[in-house]
Short mmCIF file of N, CA and C and ligand atoms in Angstrom, two decimals:
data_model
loop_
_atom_site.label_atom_id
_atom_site.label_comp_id
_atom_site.label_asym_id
_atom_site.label_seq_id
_atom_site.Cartn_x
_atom_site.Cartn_y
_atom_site.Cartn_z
N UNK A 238 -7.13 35.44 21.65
CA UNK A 238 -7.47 34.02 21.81
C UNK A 238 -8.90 33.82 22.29
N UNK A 239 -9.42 34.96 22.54
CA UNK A 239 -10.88 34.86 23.79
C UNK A 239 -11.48 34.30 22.29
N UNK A 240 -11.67 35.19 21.26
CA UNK A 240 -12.47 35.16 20.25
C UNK A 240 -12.71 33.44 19.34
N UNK A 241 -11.42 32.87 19.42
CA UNK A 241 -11.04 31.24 19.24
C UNK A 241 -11.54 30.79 20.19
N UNK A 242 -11.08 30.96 21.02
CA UNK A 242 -11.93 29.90 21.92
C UNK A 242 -13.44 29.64 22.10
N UNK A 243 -13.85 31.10 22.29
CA UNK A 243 -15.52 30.91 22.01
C UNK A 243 -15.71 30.22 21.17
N UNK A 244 -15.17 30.41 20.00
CA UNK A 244 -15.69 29.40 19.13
C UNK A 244 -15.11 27.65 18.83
N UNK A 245 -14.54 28.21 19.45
CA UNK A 245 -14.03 26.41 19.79
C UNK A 245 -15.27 25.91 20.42
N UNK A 246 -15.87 26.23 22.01
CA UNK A 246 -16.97 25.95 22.59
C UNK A 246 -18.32 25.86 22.24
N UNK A 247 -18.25 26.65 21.20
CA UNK A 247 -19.90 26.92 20.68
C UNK A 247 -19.74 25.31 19.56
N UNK A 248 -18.50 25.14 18.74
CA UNK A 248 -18.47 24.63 17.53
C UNK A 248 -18.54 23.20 18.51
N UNK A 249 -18.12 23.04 19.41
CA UNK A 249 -18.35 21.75 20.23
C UNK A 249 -19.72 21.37 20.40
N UNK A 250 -20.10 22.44 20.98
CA UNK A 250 -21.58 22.23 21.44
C UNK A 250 -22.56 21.93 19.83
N UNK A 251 -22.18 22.36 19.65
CA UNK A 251 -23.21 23.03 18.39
C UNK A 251 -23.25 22.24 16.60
N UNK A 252 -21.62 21.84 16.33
CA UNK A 252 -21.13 21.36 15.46
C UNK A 252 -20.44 19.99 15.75
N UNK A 253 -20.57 19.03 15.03
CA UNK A 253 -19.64 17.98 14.44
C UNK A 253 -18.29 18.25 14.63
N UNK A 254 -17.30 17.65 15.40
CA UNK A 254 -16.18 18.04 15.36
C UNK A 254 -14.90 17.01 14.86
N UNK A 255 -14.65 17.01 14.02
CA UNK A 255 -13.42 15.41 13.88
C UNK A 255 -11.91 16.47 13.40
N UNK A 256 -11.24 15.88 12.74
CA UNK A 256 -9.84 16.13 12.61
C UNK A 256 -9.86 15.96 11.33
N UNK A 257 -8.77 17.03 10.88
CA UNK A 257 -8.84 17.13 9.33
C UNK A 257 -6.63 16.65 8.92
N UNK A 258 -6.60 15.83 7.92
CA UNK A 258 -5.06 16.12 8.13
C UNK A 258 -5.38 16.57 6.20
N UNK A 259 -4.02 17.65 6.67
CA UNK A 259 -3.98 18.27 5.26
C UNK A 259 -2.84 17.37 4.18
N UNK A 260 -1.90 16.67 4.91
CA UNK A 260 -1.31 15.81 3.94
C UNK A 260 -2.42 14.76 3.23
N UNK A 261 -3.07 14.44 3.57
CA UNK A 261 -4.41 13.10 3.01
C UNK A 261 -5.01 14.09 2.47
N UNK A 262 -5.28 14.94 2.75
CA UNK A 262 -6.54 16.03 2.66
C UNK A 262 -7.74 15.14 2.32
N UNK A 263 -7.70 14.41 3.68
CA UNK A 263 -9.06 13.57 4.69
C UNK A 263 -9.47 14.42 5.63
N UNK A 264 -10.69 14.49 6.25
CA UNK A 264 -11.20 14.73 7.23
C UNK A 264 -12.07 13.18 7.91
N UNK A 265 -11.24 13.21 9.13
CA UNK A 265 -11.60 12.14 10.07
C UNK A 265 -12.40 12.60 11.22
N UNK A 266 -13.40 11.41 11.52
CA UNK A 266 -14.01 11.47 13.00
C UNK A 266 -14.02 9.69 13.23
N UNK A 267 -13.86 10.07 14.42
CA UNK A 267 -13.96 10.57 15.59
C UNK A 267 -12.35 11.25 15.59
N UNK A 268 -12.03 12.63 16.07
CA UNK A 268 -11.01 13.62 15.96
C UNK A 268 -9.53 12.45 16.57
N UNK A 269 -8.53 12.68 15.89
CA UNK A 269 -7.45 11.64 16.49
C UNK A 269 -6.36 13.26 16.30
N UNK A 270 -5.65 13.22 17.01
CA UNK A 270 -4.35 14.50 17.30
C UNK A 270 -3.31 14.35 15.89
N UNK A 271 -3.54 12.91 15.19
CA UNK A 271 -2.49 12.34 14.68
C UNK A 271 -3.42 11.80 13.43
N UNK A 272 -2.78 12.01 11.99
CA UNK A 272 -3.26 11.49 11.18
C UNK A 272 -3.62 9.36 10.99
N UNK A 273 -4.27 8.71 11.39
CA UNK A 273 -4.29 7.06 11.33
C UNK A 273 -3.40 6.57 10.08
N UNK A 274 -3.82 7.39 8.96
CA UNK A 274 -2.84 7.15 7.92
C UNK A 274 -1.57 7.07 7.56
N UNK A 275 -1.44 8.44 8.16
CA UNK A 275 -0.11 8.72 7.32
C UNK A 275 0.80 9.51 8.74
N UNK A 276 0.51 9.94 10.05
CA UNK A 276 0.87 9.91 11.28
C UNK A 276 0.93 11.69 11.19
N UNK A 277 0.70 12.39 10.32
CA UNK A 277 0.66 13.83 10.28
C UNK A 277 0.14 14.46 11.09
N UNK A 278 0.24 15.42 11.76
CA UNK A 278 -0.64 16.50 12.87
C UNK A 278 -2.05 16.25 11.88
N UNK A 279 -3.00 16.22 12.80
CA UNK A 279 -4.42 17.17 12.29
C UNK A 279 -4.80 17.75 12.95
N UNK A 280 -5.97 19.09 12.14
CA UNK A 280 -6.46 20.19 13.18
C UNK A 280 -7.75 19.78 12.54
N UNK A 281 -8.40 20.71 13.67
CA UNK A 281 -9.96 20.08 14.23
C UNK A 281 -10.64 20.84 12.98
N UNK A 282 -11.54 20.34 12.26
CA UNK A 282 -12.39 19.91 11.40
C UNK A 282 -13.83 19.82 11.70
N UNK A 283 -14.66 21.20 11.48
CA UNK A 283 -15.96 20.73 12.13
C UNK A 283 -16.74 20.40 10.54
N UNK A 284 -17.75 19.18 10.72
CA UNK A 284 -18.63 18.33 9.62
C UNK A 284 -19.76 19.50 9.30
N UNK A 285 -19.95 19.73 8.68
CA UNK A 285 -21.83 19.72 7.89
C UNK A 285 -22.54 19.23 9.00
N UNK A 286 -22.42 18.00 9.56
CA UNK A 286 -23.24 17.30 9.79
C UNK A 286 -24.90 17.19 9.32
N UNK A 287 -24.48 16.46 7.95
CA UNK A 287 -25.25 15.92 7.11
C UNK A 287 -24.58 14.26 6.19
N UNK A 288 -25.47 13.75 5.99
CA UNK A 288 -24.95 12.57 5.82
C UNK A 288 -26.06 11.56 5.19
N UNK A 289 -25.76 10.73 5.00
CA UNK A 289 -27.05 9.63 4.74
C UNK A 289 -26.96 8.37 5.65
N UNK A 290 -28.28 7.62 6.40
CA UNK A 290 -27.91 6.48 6.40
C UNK A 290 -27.34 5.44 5.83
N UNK A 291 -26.28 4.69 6.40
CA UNK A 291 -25.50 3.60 5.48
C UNK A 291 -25.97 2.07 5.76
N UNK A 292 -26.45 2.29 7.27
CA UNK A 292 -27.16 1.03 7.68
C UNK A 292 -27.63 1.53 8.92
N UNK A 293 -28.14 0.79 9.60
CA UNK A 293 -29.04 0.73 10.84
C UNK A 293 -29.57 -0.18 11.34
N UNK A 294 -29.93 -0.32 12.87
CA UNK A 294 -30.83 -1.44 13.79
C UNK A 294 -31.83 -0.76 14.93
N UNK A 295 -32.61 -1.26 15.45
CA UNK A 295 -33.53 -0.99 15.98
C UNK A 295 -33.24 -1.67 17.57
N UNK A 296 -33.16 -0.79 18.40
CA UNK A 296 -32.75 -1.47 19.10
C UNK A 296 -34.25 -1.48 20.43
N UNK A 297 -34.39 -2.84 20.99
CA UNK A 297 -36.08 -2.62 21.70
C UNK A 297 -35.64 -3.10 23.07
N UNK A 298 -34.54 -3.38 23.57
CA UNK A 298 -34.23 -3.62 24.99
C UNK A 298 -33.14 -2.36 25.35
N UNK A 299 -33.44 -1.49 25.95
CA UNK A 299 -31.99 -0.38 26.29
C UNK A 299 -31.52 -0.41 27.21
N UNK A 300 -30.51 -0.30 26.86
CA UNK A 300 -29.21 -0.23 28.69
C UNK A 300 -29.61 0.92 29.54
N UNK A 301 -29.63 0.97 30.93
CA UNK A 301 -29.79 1.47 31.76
C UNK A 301 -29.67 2.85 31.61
N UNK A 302 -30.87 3.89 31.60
CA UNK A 302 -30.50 5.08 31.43
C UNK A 302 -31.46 4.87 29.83
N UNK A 303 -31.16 4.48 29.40
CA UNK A 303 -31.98 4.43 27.66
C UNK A 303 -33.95 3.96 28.05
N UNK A 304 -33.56 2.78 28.87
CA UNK A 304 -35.24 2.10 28.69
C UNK A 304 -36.08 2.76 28.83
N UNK A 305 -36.47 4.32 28.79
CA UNK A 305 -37.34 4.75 28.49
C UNK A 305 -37.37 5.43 27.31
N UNK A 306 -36.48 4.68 26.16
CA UNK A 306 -36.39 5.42 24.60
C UNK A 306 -36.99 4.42 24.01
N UNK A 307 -36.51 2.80 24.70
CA UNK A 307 -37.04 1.91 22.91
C UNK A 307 -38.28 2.26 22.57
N UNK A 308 -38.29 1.68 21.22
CA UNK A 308 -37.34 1.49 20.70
C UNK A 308 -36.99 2.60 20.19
N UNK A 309 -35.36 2.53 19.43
CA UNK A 309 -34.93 3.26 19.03
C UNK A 309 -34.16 2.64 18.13
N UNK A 310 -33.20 3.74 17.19
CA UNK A 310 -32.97 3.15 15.92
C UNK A 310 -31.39 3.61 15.83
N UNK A 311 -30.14 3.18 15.86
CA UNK A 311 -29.14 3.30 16.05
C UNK A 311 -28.25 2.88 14.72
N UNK A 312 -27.87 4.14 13.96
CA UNK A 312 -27.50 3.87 12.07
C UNK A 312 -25.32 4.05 12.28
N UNK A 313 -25.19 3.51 11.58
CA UNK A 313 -23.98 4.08 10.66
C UNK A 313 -24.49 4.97 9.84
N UNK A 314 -23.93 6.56 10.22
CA UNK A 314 -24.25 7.46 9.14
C UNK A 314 -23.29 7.84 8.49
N UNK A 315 -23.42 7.78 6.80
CA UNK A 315 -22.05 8.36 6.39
C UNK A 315 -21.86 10.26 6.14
N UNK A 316 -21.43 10.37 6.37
CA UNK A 316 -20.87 11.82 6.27
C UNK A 316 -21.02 12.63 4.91
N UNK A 317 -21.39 13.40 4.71
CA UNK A 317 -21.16 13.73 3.39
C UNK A 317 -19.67 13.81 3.06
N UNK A 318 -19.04 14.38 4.25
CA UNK A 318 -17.53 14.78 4.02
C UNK A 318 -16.87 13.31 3.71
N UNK A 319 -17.56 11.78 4.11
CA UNK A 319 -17.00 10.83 4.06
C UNK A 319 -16.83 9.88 4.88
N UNK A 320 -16.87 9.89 6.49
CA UNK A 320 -16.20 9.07 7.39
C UNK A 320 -17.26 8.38 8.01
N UNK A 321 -17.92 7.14 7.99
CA UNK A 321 -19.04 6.87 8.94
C UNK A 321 -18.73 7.44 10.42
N UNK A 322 -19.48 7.16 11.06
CA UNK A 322 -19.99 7.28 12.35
C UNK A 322 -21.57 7.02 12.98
N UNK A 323 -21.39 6.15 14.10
CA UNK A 323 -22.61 5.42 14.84
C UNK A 323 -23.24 6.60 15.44
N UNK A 324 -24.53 6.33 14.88
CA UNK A 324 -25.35 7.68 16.49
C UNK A 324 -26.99 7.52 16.48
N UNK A 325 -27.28 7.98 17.33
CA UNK A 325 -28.95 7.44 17.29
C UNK A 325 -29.75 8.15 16.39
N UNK A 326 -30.59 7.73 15.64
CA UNK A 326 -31.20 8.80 14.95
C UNK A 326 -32.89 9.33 15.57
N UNK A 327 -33.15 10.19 15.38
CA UNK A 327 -34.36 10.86 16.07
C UNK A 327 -35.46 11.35 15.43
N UNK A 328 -36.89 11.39 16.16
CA UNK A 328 -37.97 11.78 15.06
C UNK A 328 -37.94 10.81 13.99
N UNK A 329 -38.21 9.58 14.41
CA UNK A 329 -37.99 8.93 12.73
C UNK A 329 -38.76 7.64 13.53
N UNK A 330 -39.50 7.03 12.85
CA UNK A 330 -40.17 5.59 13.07
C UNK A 330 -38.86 4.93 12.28
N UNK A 331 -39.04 3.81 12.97
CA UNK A 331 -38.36 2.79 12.27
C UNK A 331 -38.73 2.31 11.08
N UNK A 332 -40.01 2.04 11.19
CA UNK A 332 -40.55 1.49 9.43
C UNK A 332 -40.35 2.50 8.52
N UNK A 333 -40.19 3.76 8.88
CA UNK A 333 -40.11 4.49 7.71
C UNK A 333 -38.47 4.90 6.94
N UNK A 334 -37.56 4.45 7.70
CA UNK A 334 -36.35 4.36 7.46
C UNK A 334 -35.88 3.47 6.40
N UNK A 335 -35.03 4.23 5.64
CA UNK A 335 -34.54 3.19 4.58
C UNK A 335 -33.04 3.96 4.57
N UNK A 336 -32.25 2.80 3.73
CA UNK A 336 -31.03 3.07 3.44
C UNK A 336 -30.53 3.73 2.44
N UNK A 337 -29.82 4.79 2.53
CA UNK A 337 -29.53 6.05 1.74
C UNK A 337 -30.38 7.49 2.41
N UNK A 338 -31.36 7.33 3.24
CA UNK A 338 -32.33 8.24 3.89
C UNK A 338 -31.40 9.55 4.26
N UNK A 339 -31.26 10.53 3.56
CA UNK A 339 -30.91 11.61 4.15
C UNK A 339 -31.14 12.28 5.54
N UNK A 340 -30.00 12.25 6.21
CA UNK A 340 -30.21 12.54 7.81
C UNK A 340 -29.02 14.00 8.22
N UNK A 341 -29.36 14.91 9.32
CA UNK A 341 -28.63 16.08 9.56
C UNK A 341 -28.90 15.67 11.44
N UNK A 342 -27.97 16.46 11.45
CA UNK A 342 -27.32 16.45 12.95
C UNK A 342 -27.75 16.97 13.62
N UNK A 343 -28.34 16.89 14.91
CA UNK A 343 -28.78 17.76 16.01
C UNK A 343 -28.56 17.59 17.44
N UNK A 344 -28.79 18.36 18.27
CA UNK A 344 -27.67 18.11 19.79
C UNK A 344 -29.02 17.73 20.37
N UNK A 345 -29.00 17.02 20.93
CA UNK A 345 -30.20 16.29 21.64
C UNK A 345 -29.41 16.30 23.46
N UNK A 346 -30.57 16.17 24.02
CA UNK A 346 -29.93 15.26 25.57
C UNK A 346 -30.08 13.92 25.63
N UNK A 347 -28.82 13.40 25.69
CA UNK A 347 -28.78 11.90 25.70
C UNK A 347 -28.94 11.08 26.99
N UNK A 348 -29.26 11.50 28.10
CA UNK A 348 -29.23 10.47 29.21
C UNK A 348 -28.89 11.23 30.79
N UNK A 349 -30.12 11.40 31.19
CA UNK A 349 -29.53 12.03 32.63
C UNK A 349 -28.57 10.92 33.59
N UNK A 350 -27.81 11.40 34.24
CA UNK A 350 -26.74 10.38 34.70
C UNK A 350 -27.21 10.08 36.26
N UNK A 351 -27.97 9.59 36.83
CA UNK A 351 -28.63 9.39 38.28
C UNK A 351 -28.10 10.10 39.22
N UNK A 352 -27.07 9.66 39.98
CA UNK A 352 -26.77 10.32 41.41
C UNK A 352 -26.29 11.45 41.17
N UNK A 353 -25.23 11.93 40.01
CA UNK A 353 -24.86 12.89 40.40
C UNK A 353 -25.83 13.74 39.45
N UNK A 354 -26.36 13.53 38.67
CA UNK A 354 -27.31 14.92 38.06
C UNK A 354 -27.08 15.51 36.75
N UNK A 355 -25.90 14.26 36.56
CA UNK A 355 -25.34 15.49 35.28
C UNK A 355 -25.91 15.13 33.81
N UNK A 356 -26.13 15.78 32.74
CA UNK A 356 -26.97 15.60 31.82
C UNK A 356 -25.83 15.89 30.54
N UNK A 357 -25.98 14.31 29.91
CA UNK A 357 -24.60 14.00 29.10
C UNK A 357 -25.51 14.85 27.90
N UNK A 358 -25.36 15.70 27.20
CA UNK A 358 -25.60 16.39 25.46
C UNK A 358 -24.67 15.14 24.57
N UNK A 359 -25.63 14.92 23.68
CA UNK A 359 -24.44 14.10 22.23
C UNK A 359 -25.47 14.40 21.37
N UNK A 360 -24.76 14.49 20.22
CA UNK A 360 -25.24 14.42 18.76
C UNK A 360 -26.17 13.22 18.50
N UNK A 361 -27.41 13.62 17.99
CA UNK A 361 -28.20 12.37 17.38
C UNK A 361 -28.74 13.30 15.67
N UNK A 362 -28.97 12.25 14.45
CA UNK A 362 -29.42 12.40 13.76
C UNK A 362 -30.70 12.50 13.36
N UNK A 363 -31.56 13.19 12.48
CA UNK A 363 -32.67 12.86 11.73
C UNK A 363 -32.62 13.36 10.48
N UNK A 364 -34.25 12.78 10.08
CA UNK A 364 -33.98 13.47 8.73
C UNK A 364 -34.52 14.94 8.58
N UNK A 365 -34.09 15.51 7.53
CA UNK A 365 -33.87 16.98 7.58
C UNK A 365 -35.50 16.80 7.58
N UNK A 366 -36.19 18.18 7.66
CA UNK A 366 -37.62 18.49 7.54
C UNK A 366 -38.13 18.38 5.90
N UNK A 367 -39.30 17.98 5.90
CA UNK A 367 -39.80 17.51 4.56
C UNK A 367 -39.25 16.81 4.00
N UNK A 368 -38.62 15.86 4.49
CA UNK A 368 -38.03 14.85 3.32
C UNK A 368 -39.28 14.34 3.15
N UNK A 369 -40.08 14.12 3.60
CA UNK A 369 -40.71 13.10 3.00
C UNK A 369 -41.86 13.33 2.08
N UNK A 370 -41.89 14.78 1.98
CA UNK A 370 -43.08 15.56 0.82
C UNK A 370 -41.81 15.82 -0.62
N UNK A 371 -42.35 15.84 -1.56
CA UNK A 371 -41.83 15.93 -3.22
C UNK A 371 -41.25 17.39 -3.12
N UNK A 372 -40.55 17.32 -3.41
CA UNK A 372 -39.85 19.61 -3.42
C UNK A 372 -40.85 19.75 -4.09
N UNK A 373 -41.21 20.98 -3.49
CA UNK A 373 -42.06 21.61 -4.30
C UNK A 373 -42.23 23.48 -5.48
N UNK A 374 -40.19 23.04 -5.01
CA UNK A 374 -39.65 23.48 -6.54
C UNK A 374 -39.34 25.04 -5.66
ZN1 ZN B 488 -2.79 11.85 6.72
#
C-alpha cells in the first residue's frame, strides 16, 4: 500500500484530481465519492490538466489575501477530458487572452493565510509555453 499511497500524495500535489465513474464512463471534477448521474461508486481520476479557456473575467478589486494580485484573470476552463472548472489563470495579461486560448495546469501558491502561517497550494492555469509563436514544425 506504501507504493499507492505515495502516489496518491504526489498525484494530489502534482496532478488534477476528480472522479471517474465507469458506468457513464465520465470523468468528473470536482471529485464526488458518488456518480451525480447515475449514483455509481467513482474512483479518483487524475486530468491532463490541459484544457482551453471557455470564458473568463478580470477581476481588479481582490478579497483579502488576493490584493496584492489584481488584477487577475479568473476563466472557466474546459478540460480536455470535458468537465469545466473555475481557476485563476497565470502568466497571462488580460488583453492577450481570448476564448478557446489553450491553457495547462500548474501548482502555484495561492495565498499565505496570516496568523497561523499556513500556505494554501491550488492549481492555477496558463498557457502552455510558445503559444504564442507559429510551430515551427
Ligand atoms: Zn455515472
Amino acid at each position: 500500500m506504501d507504493g499507492a499511497r505515495q502516489w496518491r500524495t504526489r498525484a494530489a500535489r502534482y496532478s488534477l484530481l476528480g472522479a471517474y465513474c465507469g458506468r457513464c464512463d465520465k470523468p468528473e471534477f470536482p471529485p464526488r465519492p458518488r456518480c451525480p448521474r447515475c449514483g455509481h461508486e467513482t474512483t479518483e481520476f487524475a486530468f491532463s490538466g490541459r484544457g482551453t479557456v471557455y470564458s473568463y473575467s478580470v477581476v481588479r478589486q481582490g478579497p483579502d489575501g488576493f490584493a496584492d494580485q489584481v488584477p487577475y484573470v479568473v476563466a472557466l476552463v474546459a478540460l480536455e477530458e470535458g468537465p469545466l472548472l473555475a481557476a485563476q489563470l497565470t502568466d497571462v495579461e488580460p488583453g492577450e487572452l481570448r476564448i478557446g486560448q489553450p491553457v495547462e495546469m500548474v501548482t502555484r501558491r495561492l495565498r499565505d493565510d496570516g496568523p497561523q502561517g499556513t500556505v494554501l497550494y491550488s492549481y492555477k492555469f496558463r498557457p502552455p509555453r510558445g503559444w504564442q509563436t507559429a510551430p515551427s514544425g
